[in-house]
Amino acid sequence: MSRLMRVYYYGVLGAIGGVIGWQVSNHLGLSFTPSLYLSEVLVGGLIGLCIGVSIGFGEGVLSRNPLQALRAGLISGLLGSAGGALGLPIAEGLFQLLGGGFLSRAIGWGVFGLLIGVASGISGGSQVWKGALGGLLGGVLGGILLEGARRGLENQLAGKAAGLLLLGASVGAFIALITFLLSRAWLEVKSGKLKGSEFILDKFIKKEGPSAFIGSSALKSDIVIPDPDIAPQHALLKGADSYFTLKDLSLSGTFINNRRVEQATLKDNQTIKMGNTEMMYHEKR
């Protein structure tokens, strides 16, 4: 999945999470009762859990990596739950303190979105602050849309459903959008089962930061390529602040622009071949 398509899918996944949160909260008999802050904590945590799990789990599924899906869903769900449990009471407190208005509640939902964005940065390839910024912006906008839907629709249940759908979609879409706009380096899969997919590499670019293993094993590699001719840990990608080096760890070889390499510095638009899969390296200066 390309980075641009990820904006669409994140928005859809966030919207699905919002609708699930609405259904579950209705089933449990919870409500947005302004005077009961415990209710705000429970409802916010529940909604955050549903939206967070949906966004996190979807990333792993779309990259065909079940282990990443479980890990990302767990991290995103837990942080989303914490964000909702904090954000909704903050939103209600600001709403009461400031005498009403969309912006007061939107700030609280911004806290909610920020933590989901942090989770996305932890479990994905982007830097954490980029996910956090996207989640914050999406939460504020989503909070405004949520309040607009609740006030604009006469049916309370319909207003709540529409509002949570818009909130989830906004948080998910903005996390992906900010990541897309600010990403510095990524791999684009040109052939194989994941053709068209892109792996963001920003998290690995710092010299003192983590390296990334590329391979076919979801247990042993950070970037997983489902190709039987790729070793479980086929190559090592290491950042050096302004560029990446790629080191071959396999018996079958790693090829850059059709030349076998043991270790090489990557340059923009170079083609990398491992097994039967070709990828193109992209970077923005």
Tab-separated table of N, CA, C and O in Angstrom, residues 30 131 167 195 201:
chain	number	residue	atom	x	y	z
A	30	LEU	N	-23.541	2.865	28.507
A	30	LEU	CA	-22.786	4.058	28.892
A	30	LEU	C	-23.275	5.251	28.087
A	30	LEU	O	-23.851	5.112	27.022
A	131	GLY	N	3.663	10.961	14.051
A	131	GLY	CA	2.375	10.356	14.356
A	131	GLY	C	1.620	11.143	15.410
A	131	GLY	O	0.400	11.320	15.312
A	167	LEU	N	-14.823	11.413	14.064
A	167	LEU	CA	-13.652	11.527	14.931
A	167	LEU	C	-12.611	10.476	14.560
A	167	LEU	O	-11.433	10.791	14.375
A	195	LYS	N	3.559	-5.799	-4.029
A	195	LYS	CA	3.765	-4.777	-5.050
A	195	LYS	C	2.882	-3.550	-4.787
A	195	LYS	O	1.686	-3.673	-4.560
A	201	LEU	N	10.940	4.589	6.458
A	201	LEU	CA	12.195	4.260	7.132
A	201	LEU	C	12.656	5.329	8.113
A	201	LEU	O	13.744	5.212	8.687
